[in-house]
mmCIF file of C-alpha atoms in Angstrom:
data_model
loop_
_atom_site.group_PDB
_atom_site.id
_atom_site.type_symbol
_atom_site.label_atom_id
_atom_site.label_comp_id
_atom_site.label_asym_id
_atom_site.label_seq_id
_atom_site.Cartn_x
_atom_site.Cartn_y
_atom_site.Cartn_z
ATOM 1 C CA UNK A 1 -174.984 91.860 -207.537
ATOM 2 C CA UNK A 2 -174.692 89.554 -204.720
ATOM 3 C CA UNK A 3 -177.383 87.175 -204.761
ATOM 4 C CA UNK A 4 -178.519 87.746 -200.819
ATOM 5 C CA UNK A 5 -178.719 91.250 -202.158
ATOM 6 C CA UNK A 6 -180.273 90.944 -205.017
ATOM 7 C CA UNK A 7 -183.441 88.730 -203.126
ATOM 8 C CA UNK A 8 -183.861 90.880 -200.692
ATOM 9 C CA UNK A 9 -184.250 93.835 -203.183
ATOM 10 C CA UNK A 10 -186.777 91.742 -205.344
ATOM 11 C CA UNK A 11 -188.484 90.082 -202.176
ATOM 12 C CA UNK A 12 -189.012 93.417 -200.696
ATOM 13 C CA UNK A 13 -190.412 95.190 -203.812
ATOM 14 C CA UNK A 14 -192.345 92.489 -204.712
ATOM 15 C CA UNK A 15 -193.804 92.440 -200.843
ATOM 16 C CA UNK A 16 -194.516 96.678 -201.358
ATOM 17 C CA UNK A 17 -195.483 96.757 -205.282
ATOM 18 C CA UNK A 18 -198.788 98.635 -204.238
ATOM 19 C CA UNK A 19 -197.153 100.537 -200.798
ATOM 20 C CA UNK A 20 -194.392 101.948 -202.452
ATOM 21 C CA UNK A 21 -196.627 103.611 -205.677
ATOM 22 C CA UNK A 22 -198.973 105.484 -203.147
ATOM 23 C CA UNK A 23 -196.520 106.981 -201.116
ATOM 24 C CA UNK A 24 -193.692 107.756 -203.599
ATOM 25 C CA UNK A 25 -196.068 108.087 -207.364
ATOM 26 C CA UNK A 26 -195.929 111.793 -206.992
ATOM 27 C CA UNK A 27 -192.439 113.809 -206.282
ATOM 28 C CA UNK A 28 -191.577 116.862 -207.016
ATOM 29 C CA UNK A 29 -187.484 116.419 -207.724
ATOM 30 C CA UNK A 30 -188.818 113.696 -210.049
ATOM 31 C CA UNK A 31 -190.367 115.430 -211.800
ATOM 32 C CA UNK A 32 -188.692 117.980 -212.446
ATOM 33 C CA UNK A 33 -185.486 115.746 -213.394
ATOM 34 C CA UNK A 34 -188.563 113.885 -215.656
ATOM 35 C CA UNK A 35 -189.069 117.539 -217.370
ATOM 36 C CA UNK A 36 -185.576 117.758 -217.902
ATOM 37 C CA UNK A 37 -185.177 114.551 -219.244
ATOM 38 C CA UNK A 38 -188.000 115.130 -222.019
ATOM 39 C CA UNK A 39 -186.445 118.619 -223.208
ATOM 40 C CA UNK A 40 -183.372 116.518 -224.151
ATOM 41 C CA UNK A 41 -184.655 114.168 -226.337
ATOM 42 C CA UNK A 42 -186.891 114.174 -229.653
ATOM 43 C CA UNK A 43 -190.281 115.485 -229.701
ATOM 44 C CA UNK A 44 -191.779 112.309 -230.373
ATOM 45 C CA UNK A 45 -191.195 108.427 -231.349
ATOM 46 C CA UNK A 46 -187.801 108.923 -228.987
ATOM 47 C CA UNK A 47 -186.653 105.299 -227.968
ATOM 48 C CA UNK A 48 -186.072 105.766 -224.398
ATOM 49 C CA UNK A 49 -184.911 102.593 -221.196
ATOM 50 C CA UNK A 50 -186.289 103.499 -218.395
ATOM 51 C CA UNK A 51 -184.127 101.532 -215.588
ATOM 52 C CA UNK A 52 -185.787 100.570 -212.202
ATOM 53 C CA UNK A 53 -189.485 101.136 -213.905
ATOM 54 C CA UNK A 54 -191.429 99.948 -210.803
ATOM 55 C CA UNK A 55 -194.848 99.761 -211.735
ATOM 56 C CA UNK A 56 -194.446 101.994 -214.428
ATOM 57 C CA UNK A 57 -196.115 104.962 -213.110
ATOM 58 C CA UNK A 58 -195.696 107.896 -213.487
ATOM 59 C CA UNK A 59 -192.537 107.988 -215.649
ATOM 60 C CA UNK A 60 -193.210 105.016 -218.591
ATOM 61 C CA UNK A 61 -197.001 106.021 -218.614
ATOM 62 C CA UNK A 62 -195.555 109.910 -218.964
ATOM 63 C CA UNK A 63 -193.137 109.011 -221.712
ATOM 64 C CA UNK A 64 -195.920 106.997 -223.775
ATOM 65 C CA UNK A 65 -198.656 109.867 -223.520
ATOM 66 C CA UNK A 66 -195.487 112.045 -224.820
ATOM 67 C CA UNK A 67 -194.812 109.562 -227.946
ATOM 68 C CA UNK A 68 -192.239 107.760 -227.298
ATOM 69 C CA UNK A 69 -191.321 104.326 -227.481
ATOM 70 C CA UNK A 70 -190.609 103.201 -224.078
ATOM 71 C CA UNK A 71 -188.609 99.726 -222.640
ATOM 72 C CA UNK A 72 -188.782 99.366 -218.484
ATOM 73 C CA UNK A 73 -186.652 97.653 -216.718
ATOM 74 C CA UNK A 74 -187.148 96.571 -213.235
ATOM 75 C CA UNK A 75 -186.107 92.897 -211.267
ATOM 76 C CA UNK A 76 -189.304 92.901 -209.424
ATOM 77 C CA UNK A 77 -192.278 90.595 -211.087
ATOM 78 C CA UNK A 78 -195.205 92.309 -208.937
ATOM 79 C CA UNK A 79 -193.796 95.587 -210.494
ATOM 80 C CA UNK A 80 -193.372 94.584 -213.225
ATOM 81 C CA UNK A 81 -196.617 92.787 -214.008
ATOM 82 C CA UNK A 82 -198.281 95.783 -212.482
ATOM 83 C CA UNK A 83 -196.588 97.847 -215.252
ATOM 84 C CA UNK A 84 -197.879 95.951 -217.920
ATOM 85 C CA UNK A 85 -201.173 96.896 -216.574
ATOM 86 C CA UNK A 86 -200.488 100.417 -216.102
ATOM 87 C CA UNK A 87 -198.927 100.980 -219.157
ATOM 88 C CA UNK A 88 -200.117 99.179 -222.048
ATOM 89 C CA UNK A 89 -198.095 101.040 -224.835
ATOM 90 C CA UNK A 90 -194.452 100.448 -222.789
ATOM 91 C CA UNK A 91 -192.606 97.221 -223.050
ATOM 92 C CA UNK A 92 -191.349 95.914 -220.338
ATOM 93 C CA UNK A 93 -188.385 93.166 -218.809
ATOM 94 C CA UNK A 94 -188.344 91.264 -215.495
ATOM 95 C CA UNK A 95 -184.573 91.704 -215.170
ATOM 96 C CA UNK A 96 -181.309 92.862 -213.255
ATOM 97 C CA UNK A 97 -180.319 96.320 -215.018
ATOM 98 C CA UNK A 98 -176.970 94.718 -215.035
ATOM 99 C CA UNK A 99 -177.786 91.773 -216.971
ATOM 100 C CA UNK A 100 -179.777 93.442 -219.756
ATOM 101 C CA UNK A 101 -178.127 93.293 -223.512
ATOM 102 C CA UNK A 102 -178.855 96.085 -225.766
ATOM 103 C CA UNK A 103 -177.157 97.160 -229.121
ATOM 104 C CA UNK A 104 -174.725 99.708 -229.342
ATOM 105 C CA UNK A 105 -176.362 103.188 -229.793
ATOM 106 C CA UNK A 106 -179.947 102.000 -228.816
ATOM 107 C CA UNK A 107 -181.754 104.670 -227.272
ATOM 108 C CA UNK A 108 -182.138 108.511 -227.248
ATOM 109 C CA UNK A 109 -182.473 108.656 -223.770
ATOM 110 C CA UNK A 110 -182.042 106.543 -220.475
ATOM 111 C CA UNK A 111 -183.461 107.209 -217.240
ATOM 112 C CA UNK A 112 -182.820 105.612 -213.777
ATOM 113 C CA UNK A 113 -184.627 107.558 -210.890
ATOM 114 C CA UNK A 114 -184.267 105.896 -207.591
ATOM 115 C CA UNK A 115 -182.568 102.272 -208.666
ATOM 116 C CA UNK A 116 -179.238 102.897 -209.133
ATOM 117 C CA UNK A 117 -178.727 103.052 -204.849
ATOM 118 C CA UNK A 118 -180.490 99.295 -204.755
ATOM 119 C CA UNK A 119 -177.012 97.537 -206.658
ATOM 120 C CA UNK A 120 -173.799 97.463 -205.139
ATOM 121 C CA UNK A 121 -171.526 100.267 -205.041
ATOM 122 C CA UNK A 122 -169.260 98.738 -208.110
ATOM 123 C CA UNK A 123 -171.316 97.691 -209.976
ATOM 124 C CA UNK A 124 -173.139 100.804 -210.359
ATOM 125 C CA UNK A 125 -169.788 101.790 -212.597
ATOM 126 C CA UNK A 126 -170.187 98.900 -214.376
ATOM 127 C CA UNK A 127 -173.949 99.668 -215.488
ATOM 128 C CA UNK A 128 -172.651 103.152 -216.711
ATOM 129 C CA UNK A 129 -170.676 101.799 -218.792
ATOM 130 C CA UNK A 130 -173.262 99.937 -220.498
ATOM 131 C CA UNK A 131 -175.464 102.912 -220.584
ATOM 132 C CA UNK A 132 -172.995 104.958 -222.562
ATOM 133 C CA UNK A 133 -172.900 101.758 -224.933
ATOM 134 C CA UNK A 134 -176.356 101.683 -225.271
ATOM 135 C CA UNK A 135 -176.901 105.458 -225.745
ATOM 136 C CA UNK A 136 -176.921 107.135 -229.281
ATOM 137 C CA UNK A 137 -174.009 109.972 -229.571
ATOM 138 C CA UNK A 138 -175.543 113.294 -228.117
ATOM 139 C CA UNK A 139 -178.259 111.320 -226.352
ATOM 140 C CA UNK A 140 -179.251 111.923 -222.568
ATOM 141 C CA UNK A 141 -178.676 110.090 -219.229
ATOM 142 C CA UNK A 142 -180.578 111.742 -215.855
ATOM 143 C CA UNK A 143 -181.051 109.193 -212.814
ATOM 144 C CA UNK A 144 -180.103 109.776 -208.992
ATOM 145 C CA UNK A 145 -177.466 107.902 -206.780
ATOM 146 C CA UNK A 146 -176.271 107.744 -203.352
ATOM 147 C CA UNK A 147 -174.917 111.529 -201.584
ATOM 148 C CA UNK A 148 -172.282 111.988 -199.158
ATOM 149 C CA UNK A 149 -169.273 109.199 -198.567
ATOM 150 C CA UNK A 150 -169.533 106.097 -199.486
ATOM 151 C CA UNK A 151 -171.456 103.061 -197.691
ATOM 152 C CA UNK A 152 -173.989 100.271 -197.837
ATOM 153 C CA UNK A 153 -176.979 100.092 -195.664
ATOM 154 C CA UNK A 154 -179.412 97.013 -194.929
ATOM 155 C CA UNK A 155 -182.046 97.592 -192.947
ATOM 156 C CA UNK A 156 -185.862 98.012 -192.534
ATOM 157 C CA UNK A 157 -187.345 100.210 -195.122
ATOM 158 C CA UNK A 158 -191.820 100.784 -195.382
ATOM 159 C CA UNK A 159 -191.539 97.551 -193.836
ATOM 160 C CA UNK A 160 -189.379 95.310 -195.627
ATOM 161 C CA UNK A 161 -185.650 94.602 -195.104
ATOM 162 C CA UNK A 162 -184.039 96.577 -198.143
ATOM 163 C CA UNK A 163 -180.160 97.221 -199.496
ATOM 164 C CA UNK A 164 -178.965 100.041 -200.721
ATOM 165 C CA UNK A 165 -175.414 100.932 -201.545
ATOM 166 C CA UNK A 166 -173.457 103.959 -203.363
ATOM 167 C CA UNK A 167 -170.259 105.444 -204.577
ATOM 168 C CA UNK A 168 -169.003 108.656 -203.013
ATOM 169 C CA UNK A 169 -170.162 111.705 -205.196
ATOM 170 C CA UNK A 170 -166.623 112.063 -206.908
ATOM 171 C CA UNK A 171 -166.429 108.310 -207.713
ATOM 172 C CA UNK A 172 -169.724 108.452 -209.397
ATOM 173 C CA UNK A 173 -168.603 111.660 -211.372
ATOM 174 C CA UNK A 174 -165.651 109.914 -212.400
ATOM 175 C CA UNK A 175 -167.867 106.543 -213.505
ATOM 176 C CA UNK A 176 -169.188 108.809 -215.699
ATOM 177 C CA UNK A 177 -166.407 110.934 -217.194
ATOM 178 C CA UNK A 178 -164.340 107.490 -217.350
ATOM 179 C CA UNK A 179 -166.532 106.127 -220.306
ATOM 180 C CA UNK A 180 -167.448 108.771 -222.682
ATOM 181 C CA UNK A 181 -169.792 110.726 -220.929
ATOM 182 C CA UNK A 182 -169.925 114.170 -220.632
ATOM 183 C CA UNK A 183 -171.534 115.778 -217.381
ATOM 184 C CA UNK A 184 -174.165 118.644 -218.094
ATOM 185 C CA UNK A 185 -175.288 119.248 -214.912
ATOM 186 C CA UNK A 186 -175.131 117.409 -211.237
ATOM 187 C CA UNK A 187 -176.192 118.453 -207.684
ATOM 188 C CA UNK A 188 -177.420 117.231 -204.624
ATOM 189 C CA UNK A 189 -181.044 117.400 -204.297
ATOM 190 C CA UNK A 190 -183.129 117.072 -200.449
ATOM 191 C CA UNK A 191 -185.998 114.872 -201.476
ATOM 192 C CA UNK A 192 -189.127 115.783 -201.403
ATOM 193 C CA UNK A 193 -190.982 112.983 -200.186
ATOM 194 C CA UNK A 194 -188.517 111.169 -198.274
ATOM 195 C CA UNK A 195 -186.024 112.674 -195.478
ATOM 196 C CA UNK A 196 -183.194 111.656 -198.101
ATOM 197 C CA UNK A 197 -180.830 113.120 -200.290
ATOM 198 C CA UNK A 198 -179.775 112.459 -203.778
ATOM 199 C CA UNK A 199 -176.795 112.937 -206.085
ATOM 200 C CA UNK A 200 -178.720 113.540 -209.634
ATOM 201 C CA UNK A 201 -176.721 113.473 -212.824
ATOM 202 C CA UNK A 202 -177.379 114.495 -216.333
ATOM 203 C CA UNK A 203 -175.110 113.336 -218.831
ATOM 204 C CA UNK A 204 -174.606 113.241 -222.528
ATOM 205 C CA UNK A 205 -172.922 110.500 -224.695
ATOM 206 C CA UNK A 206 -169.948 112.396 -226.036
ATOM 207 C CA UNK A 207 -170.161 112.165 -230.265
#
């Protein structure tokens, strides 16, 4: 990631840790994609990365009532030390999701709602390469990106300047078929708390 985009991500979320959590904790399409995600993996003691983590509510603090072991990831140090608060069972990294370093066939599942859109469109294919590195064979991937054609925007978002930056749909698809990744399900989801729309994936590391 560039680093003027890269600060202003951090800045801003740092600047909205407690903003952003009231207005965008509860969601319907998350949760349902949430649901989804804990069908696909083992009933309990799954290892799962949870990418973009904020302040690790609701999804870490979800996964760790559920059993499972659960690593967040998110740049931000306001979310993240907020997270550590919130979730005392979760570990959890300060970090660019496209700096991280895991072993081969880490996790049974990965989830990145919402974070993806906040890197720049190529390296977004970059970071799903890693995640098919990182996932076991037969594991699960669900997270959202950008809809529509491709594009960057930088602009004023609850307050803060923010980036955000996507693929179009097919390029994303491809991202995913391109590195052993088979797609299970995708569509394009109006949010529910936020007059936005989302491209959500689910996909499973081919064996």
């Amino acid at each position: 990631m560039s680093s003027y985009s890269k600060n202003l991500v951090l800045a801003g979320y740092d600047r909205i840790a407690d903003k952003y959590l009231e207005l965008f904790g509860v969601s319907k399409v998350r949760q349902k994609w949430f649901d989804q995600l804990v069908d696909r993996v083992p009933n309990t003691g799954a290892n799962i990365l949870d990418l973009g983590c904020g302040a690790g509510i609701p999804v870490a603090r979800d996964l760790c009532s559920l059993g499972h072991n659960v690593i967040g990831v998110d740049g931000s140090k306001e979310q993240i030390a907020k997270a550590k608060i919130n979730v005392p069972d979760a570990e959890f990294i300060q970090s660019d999701m496209t700096e991280l370093d895991f072993p081969e066939s880490s996790f049974d599942g990965i989830s990145a709602f919402y974070s993806m859109t906040h890197l720049p469109a190529q390296e977004q294919c970059r970071l799903i390469s890693n995640i098919s590195f990182w996932l076991k064979p037969g594991a699960t991937f669900i997270g959202s990106f950008g809809s529509g054609d491709a594009g960057s925007w930088t602009g004023e978002w609850l307050g803060v300047p923010m980036f955000f930056d996507h693929n179009s749909e097919t390029t994303t698809l491809d991202c995913f078929r391109k590195n052993s990744l088979n797609i299970r399900e995708y569509t394009v989801e109006q949010q529910d708390n936020e007059d936005v729309s989302f491209l959500w994936v689910e996909a499973i590391k081919i064996d």
